[in-house]
Amino acid sequence: MPSQPASTCSKMTRTPGTTQPNPSGHDADAEGNWNNSQDPNANPNKRARPPALLGDHPPEYGGPTGAYHGYHDESGYGPPPPHYEGGRRMGPPMGGRGRGRGGSYGGPGYGHGPPPPGDYTAHADSPVVMVYGLEPAKINADKVFNVFCLYGNVERVKFMKSKPGAAMVEMGDCYAVDRAISHLNNNFLFGQKLNVCVSKQQAIMPGQSYELEDGSSSFKDFHGSRNNRFTSPEQAAKNRIQHPSNVLHFFNGQPDISVEVFNGVCEELGVKNPSSIKLFTGKSERSSSGLLEWESINDSMEALAMMNHYQMKNPSGPYPYTLKLCFSTAQHAN
């Protein structure tokens, strides 16, 4: 894999479990985050980041480096950005926008993306994204992780008490931010249109958490989670980077999976049943895989948020199967 150029992400380092003084003299904001737009070296809680694993975006897709900025005010968060239907494209896609096209990773029929240009750098200059338009009554940190983990490692998720329906998501590198924005911005989740843009913050500070409507914490650290899918170049290359569609590919399901089992899981989680299910056979007896189709992208997005990483019963052992989902290039399940 060609080497990745240095980006602003790799310049920030953080030693877990230590606290450093704030040399800039600037105070933290109301959410407990240092204002790094004034002094990018002042962050006391920045982890050392590995090189970006999938930075293969041709520069002509998204304009000049740093083109995302201009959406934010001096608070470090900025107002919710405008919709971008008529604006410039927010970063480069790694898979085809339309279903059935190549340019993604992992498996027959999906193909491989072009090699990364040697001089390409991420357009985002922060590994943190702001997400607006989340439905407070139905969302939590795990559901945000379940969606964003398709586009890069998710380090931390923090909801904003002062901005209902808004959350910060710290990704593993700036390239993951590019992918998340270009693939998720303007899509719908739980009936709400998502606005996804770059934050001025270089890292998420835990601050004082509070209880979300479902009783879970407003902050969660996913660093080291086994459900992150970009932990090595080999693992990253298996991912299918696709725009949201109404068809999900599932894998690592329990071996005796069936339509009835899926419908039972959907009923348990409050998700609409798939309109069509295709089970792949003969690939492995250790787990199951296949395709799940819904009537709309909104329905499949909800299923992804709710069902991704669901713990399926293991009929022959104590350890459950972690069901994994991603968007498919297939137009239909059958």
Coordinates of C-alpha atoms in Angstrom, one line a residue:
M1 CA 0.0 0.0 0.0
P2 CA 1.4 3.4 -1.0
S3 CA 2.5 5.5 1.9
Q4 CA 0.2 8.3 3.1
P5 CA 1.2 11.9 3.3
A6 CA 1.3 13.6 6.6
S7 CA -1.9 15.5 7.5
T8 CA -2.8 17.7 10.3
C9 CA -4.2 14.7 12.1
S10 CA -0.8 13.0 12.5
K11 CA 0.7 16.1 14.0
M12 CA -1.5 15.9 17.1
T13 CA -0.4 13.4 19.8
R14 CA -2.0 12.3 23.0
T15 CA -0.8 10.1 25.8
P16 CA -3.6 8.1 27.4
G17 CA -4.1 8.6 31.1
T18 CA -2.0 11.8 31.3
T19 CA -2.9 15.5 31.7
Q20 CA -0.8 18.3 30.3
P21 CA -1.1 22.0 31.0
N22 CA -2.9 24.2 28.5
P23 CA 0.0 26.5 27.3
S24 CA -2.3 28.7 25.2
G25 CA -4.1 30.1 28.2
H26 CA -7.4 29.7 26.5
D27 CA -10.3 28.3 28.5
A28 CA -12.3 25.2 27.5
D29 CA -15.7 26.0 26.0
A30 CA -19.1 25.1 27.6
E31 CA -18.9 21.5 26.4
G32 CA -15.4 21.0 27.9
N33 CA -13.4 21.2 24.7
W34 CA -10.3 23.3 24.2
N35 CA -10.6 25.8 21.4
N36 CA -7.9 24.5 19.1
S37 CA -8.7 26.9 16.3
Q38 CA -6.6 29.4 18.3
D39 CA -3.8 27.0 19.4
P40 CA -3.8 23.6 17.8
N41 CA -1.1 22.3 20.1
A42 CA -3.0 23.1 23.3
N43 CA -5.1 19.9 23.3
P44 CA -4.1 17.8 26.4
N45 CA -6.0 14.7 25.4
K46 CA -4.9 13.8 21.9
R47 CA -4.0 10.2 21.1
A48 CA -1.1 9.4 18.8
R49 CA -2.8 8.3 15.5
P50 CA -1.6 5.7 13.1
P51 CA -1.2 6.6 9.4
A52 CA -4.4 6.8 7.5
L53 CA -5.2 3.4 5.9
L54 CA -7.6 4.3 3.0
G55 CA -6.7 7.8 1.8
D56 CA -7.3 7.0 -1.9
H57 CA -9.3 10.0 -3.1
P58 CA -8.4 11.7 -6.3
P59 CA -8.0 15.5 -5.6
E60 CA -10.3 16.6 -8.3
Y61 CA -13.4 15.3 -6.3
G62 CA -13.5 17.9 -3.6
G63 CA -11.7 21.1 -4.2
P64 CA -8.6 22.5 -2.3
T65 CA -7.4 21.3 1.0
G66 CA -9.4 22.7 3.8
A67 CA -12.4 23.4 1.6
Y68 CA -14.8 22.3 4.3
H69 CA -14.2 25.3 6.5
G70 CA -16.2 28.4 6.4
Y71 CA -19.2 26.6 7.9
H72 CA -18.2 27.3 11.5
D73 CA -18.2 30.2 13.9
E74 CA -15.6 31.0 16.5
S75 CA -17.2 28.8 19.1
G76 CA -15.5 25.8 17.7
Y77 CA -18.7 24.1 16.6
G78 CA -20.5 26.6 14.4
P79 CA -24.2 26.7 13.3
P80 CA -25.7 23.7 11.6
P81 CA -24.5 23.9 8.0
P82 CA -26.8 24.6 5.1
H83 CA -27.9 21.7 2.8
Y84 CA -25.4 21.1 0.1
E85 CA -27.6 19.9 -2.8
G86 CA -26.6 22.8 -5.0
G87 CA -23.1 23.3 -3.5
R88 CA -19.8 21.8 -4.1
R89 CA -19.3 18.1 -3.4
M90 CA -18.2 17.4 0.1
G91 CA -15.2 15.2 -0.5
P92 CA -14.5 12.3 -2.7
P93 CA -16.5 9.0 -2.8
M94 CA -14.5 5.8 -2.5
G95 CA -17.2 3.7 -4.0
G96 CA -19.6 4.5 -6.9
R97 CA -22.5 6.7 -6.0
G98 CA -24.9 4.5 -7.9
R99 CA -25.4 0.9 -6.8
G100 CA -23.9 -1.8 -9.0
R101 CA -20.7 0.1 -9.6
G102 CA -17.2 -0.8 -8.6
G103 CA -14.6 1.2 -6.7
S104 CA -15.1 -0.4 -3.3
Y105 CA -13.4 -3.0 -1.3
G106 CA -13.8 -6.7 -0.4
G107 CA -15.1 -9.6 -2.4
P108 CA -16.1 -10.5 -6.0
G109 CA -18.1 -8.0 -7.8
Y110 CA -17.0 -5.1 -5.7
G111 CA -13.6 -4.4 -7.3
H112 CA -10.9 -2.2 -5.9
G113 CA -10.4 1.5 -5.8
P114 CA -7.6 3.3 -7.7
P115 CA -4.2 3.6 -5.9
P116 CA -3.9 6.8 -3.9
P117 CA -2.1 9.7 -5.5
G118 CA 1.3 10.2 -3.9
D119 CA 0.7 13.9 -3.2
Y120 CA -2.9 13.7 -1.9
T121 CA -3.8 15.0 1.5
A122 CA -7.2 14.8 3.3
H123 CA -9.5 17.8 2.6
A124 CA -10.6 17.8 6.3
D125 CA -8.0 19.2 8.7
S126 CA -9.6 17.7 11.8
P127 CA -10.5 14.1 12.7
V128 CA -13.7 15.2 14.3
V129 CA -17.0 15.6 12.6
M130 CA -20.1 17.5 13.7
V131 CA -23.4 15.7 13.1
Y132 CA -26.7 17.6 13.2
G133 CA -30.2 16.4 12.7
L134 CA -30.1 13.3 15.0
E135 CA -33.5 12.3 16.5
P136 CA -32.9 12.7 20.3
A137 CA -35.7 10.2 21.2
K138 CA -34.1 7.4 19.1
I139 CA -30.4 7.9 19.0
N140 CA -27.4 7.1 21.2
A141 CA -23.7 6.7 21.0
D142 CA -23.8 3.0 19.9
K143 CA -26.2 3.8 17.0
V144 CA -24.0 6.6 15.8
F145 CA -21.0 4.2 15.9
N146 CA -22.9 1.6 14.0
V147 CA -23.3 4.0 11.1
F148 CA -20.0 5.8 11.1
C149 CA -17.9 2.7 11.5
L150 CA -18.5 1.9 7.9
Y151 CA -16.2 4.8 6.9
G152 CA -13.4 4.6 9.4
N153 CA -12.5 3.8 12.9
V154 CA -14.6 5.6 15.5
E155 CA -12.7 6.8 18.5
R156 CA -15.3 8.7 20.5
V157 CA -18.9 9.9 20.3
K158 CA -20.2 12.9 22.4
F159 CA -23.6 14.4 22.3
M160 CA -24.0 18.1 22.9
K161 CA -26.4 19.0 25.7
S162 CA -26.5 22.6 24.5
K163 CA -27.5 21.5 21.0
P164 CA -30.2 18.8 21.0
G165 CA -29.9 16.5 18.1
A166 CA -26.2 17.3 17.6
A167 CA -23.1 15.1 18.3
M168 CA -19.4 15.1 17.8
V169 CA -17.8 12.0 16.3
E170 CA -14.0 11.6 16.5
M171 CA -12.7 9.4 13.7
G172 CA -9.4 7.6 13.4
D173 CA -8.0 10.0 10.8
C174 CA -8.9 12.9 8.5
Y175 CA -9.5 10.6 5.5
A176 CA -12.3 8.8 7.5
V177 CA -13.8 12.3 8.0
D178 CA -13.7 12.9 4.3
R179 CA -15.5 9.5 3.6
A180 CA -18.1 10.0 6.3
I181 CA -19.0 13.5 5.0
S182 CA -19.1 12.5 1.3
H183 CA -21.2 9.4 2.0
L184 CA -23.5 10.3 4.9
N185 CA -24.2 14.1 4.6
N186 CA -27.9 14.8 3.5
N187 CA -29.0 11.2 4.1
F188 CA -31.9 10.5 6.4
L189 CA -31.8 8.6 9.8
F190 CA -35.0 8.1 11.8
G191 CA -36.8 10.5 9.5
Q192 CA -34.4 13.3 10.1
K193 CA -32.0 14.8 7.5
L194 CA -28.3 14.5 8.6
N195 CA -25.9 17.4 8.3
V196 CA -22.3 16.2 8.6
C197 CA -19.4 18.6 8.6
V198 CA -15.9 19.1 9.9
S199 CA -15.4 20.3 13.5
K200 CA -12.7 22.8 14.4
Q201 CA -11.9 20.6 17.4
Q202 CA -9.0 18.3 17.0
A203 CA -10.2 15.8 19.6
I204 CA -13.2 15.1 21.8
M205 CA -12.8 15.9 25.5
P206 CA -15.1 13.8 27.7
G207 CA -16.3 16.7 29.8
Q208 CA -19.4 16.2 32.0
S209 CA -21.6 13.6 30.5
Y210 CA -25.4 13.5 30.9
E211 CA -28.1 10.9 30.3
L212 CA -29.7 10.6 26.9
E213 CA -33.4 9.9 26.5
D214 CA -32.9 6.1 26.4
G215 CA -30.9 6.2 29.7
S216 CA -27.4 5.8 28.1
S217 CA -24.5 8.1 28.5
S218 CA -24.0 11.1 26.2
F219 CA -20.3 10.2 25.9
K220 CA -18.7 6.9 24.9
D221 CA -15.1 6.0 24.1
F222 CA -14.8 3.4 21.3
H223 CA -11.0 3.4 21.1
G224 CA -9.8 -0.2 21.0
S225 CA -13.3 -1.5 20.1
R226 CA -13.2 -4.8 18.3
N227 CA -16.1 -3.6 16.1
N228 CA -13.8 -1.0 14.5
R229 CA -13.1 -2.2 11.0
F230 CA -10.0 -0.2 10.0
T231 CA -7.5 -1.4 12.6
S232 CA -4.9 -2.7 10.0
P233 CA -4.3 -2.2 6.3
E234 CA -5.4 -5.8 5.7
Q235 CA -8.7 -5.3 7.6
A236 CA -9.3 -1.9 6.1
A237 CA -9.0 -3.4 2.6
K238 CA -11.9 -5.7 3.3
N239 CA -14.4 -2.9 3.8
R240 CA -16.9 -2.0 1.1
I241 CA -17.1 1.7 1.0
Q242 CA -20.5 2.5 -0.4
H243 CA -23.1 5.3 -0.3
P244 CA -26.2 4.3 1.6
S245 CA -28.6 2.2 -0.3
N246 CA -31.7 0.1 0.6
V247 CA -29.7 -3.1 0.5
L248 CA -27.4 -4.2 3.3
H249 CA -24.9 -7.0 3.1
F250 CA -24.7 -9.0 6.4
F251 CA -21.9 -11.3 7.5
N252 CA -20.8 -13.1 10.6
G253 CA -24.4 -14.2 11.4
Q254 CA -25.2 -17.3 13.3
P255 CA -24.8 -20.4 11.1
D256 CA -28.5 -21.4 11.3
I257 CA -29.8 -18.0 10.2
S258 CA -33.2 -17.9 8.6
V259 CA -35.8 -15.4 7.5
E260 CA -37.7 -16.1 10.7
V261 CA -34.6 -15.4 12.8
F262 CA -34.1 -12.0 11.1
N263 CA -37.8 -11.1 11.5
G264 CA -37.6 -11.9 15.1
V265 CA -34.5 -9.7 15.6
C266 CA -36.3 -6.8 13.8
E267 CA -39.3 -7.2 16.0
E268 CA -37.1 -7.2 19.1
L269 CA -35.3 -4.0 18.1
G270 CA -38.4 -2.2 16.6
V271 CA -37.0 -2.3 13.1
K272 CA -39.1 -2.8 10.0
N273 CA -38.8 -6.3 8.5
P274 CA -36.7 -6.5 5.3
S275 CA -38.9 -6.8 2.2
S276 CA -36.5 -9.4 0.8
I277 CA -33.7 -11.6 2.2
K278 CA -31.1 -13.6 0.4
L279 CA -29.0 -16.1 2.3
F280 CA -25.6 -17.0 0.8
T281 CA -24.8 -20.7 0.9
G282 CA -21.7 -22.8 0.7
K283 CA -19.2 -20.1 1.7
S284 CA -18.7 -21.1 5.3
E285 CA -20.3 -23.4 7.8
R286 CA -18.9 -21.3 10.7
S287 CA -21.1 -18.3 10.1
S288 CA -23.7 -17.0 7.7
S289 CA -23.9 -14.1 5.2
G290 CA -26.3 -12.6 2.7
L291 CA -28.3 -9.6 1.6
L292 CA -31.2 -7.7 3.3
E293 CA -33.4 -5.4 1.3
W294 CA -35.7 -2.7 2.6
E295 CA -38.2 -0.5 0.7
S296 CA -36.3 2.7 1.3
I297 CA -32.8 3.9 2.2
N298 CA -34.2 5.5 5.4
D299 CA -35.4 2.0 6.5
S300 CA -32.0 0.5 5.8
M301 CA -30.2 3.3 7.6
E302 CA -32.4 2.7 10.7
A303 CA -31.7 -1.1 10.4
L304 CA -28.0 -0.3 10.2
A305 CA -28.1 1.9 13.3
M306 CA -30.2 -0.5 15.3
M307 CA -29.0 -4.0 14.1
N308 CA -25.3 -3.6 13.3
H309 CA -23.3 -5.5 15.9
Y310 CA -26.3 -7.3 17.3
Q311 CA -25.3 -10.2 19.4
M312 CA -26.9 -13.3 17.9
K313 CA -27.2 -16.5 19.8
N314 CA -24.7 -19.2 19.3
P315 CA -26.5 -22.6 19.2
S316 CA -23.3 -24.6 19.8
G317 CA -21.3 -22.4 22.2
P318 CA -21.3 -19.7 24.9
Y319 CA -20.0 -16.9 22.7
P320 CA -22.5 -15.0 20.6
Y321 CA -22.1 -14.1 16.9
T322 CA -21.7 -10.3 16.3
L323 CA -23.8 -9.6 13.3
K324 CA -22.1 -7.1 11.0
L325 CA -23.7 -5.0 8.3
C326 CA -22.6 -2.7 5.5
F327 CA -24.2 -1.2 2.4
S328 CA -24.2 -3.4 -0.7
T329 CA -23.8 -2.5 -4.4
A330 CA -26.6 -4.9 -5.2
Q331 CA -29.8 -3.3 -6.5
H332 CA -31.9 -6.0 -5.0
A333 CA -31.5 -8.9 -2.5
N334 CA -33.0 -11.4 -5.0

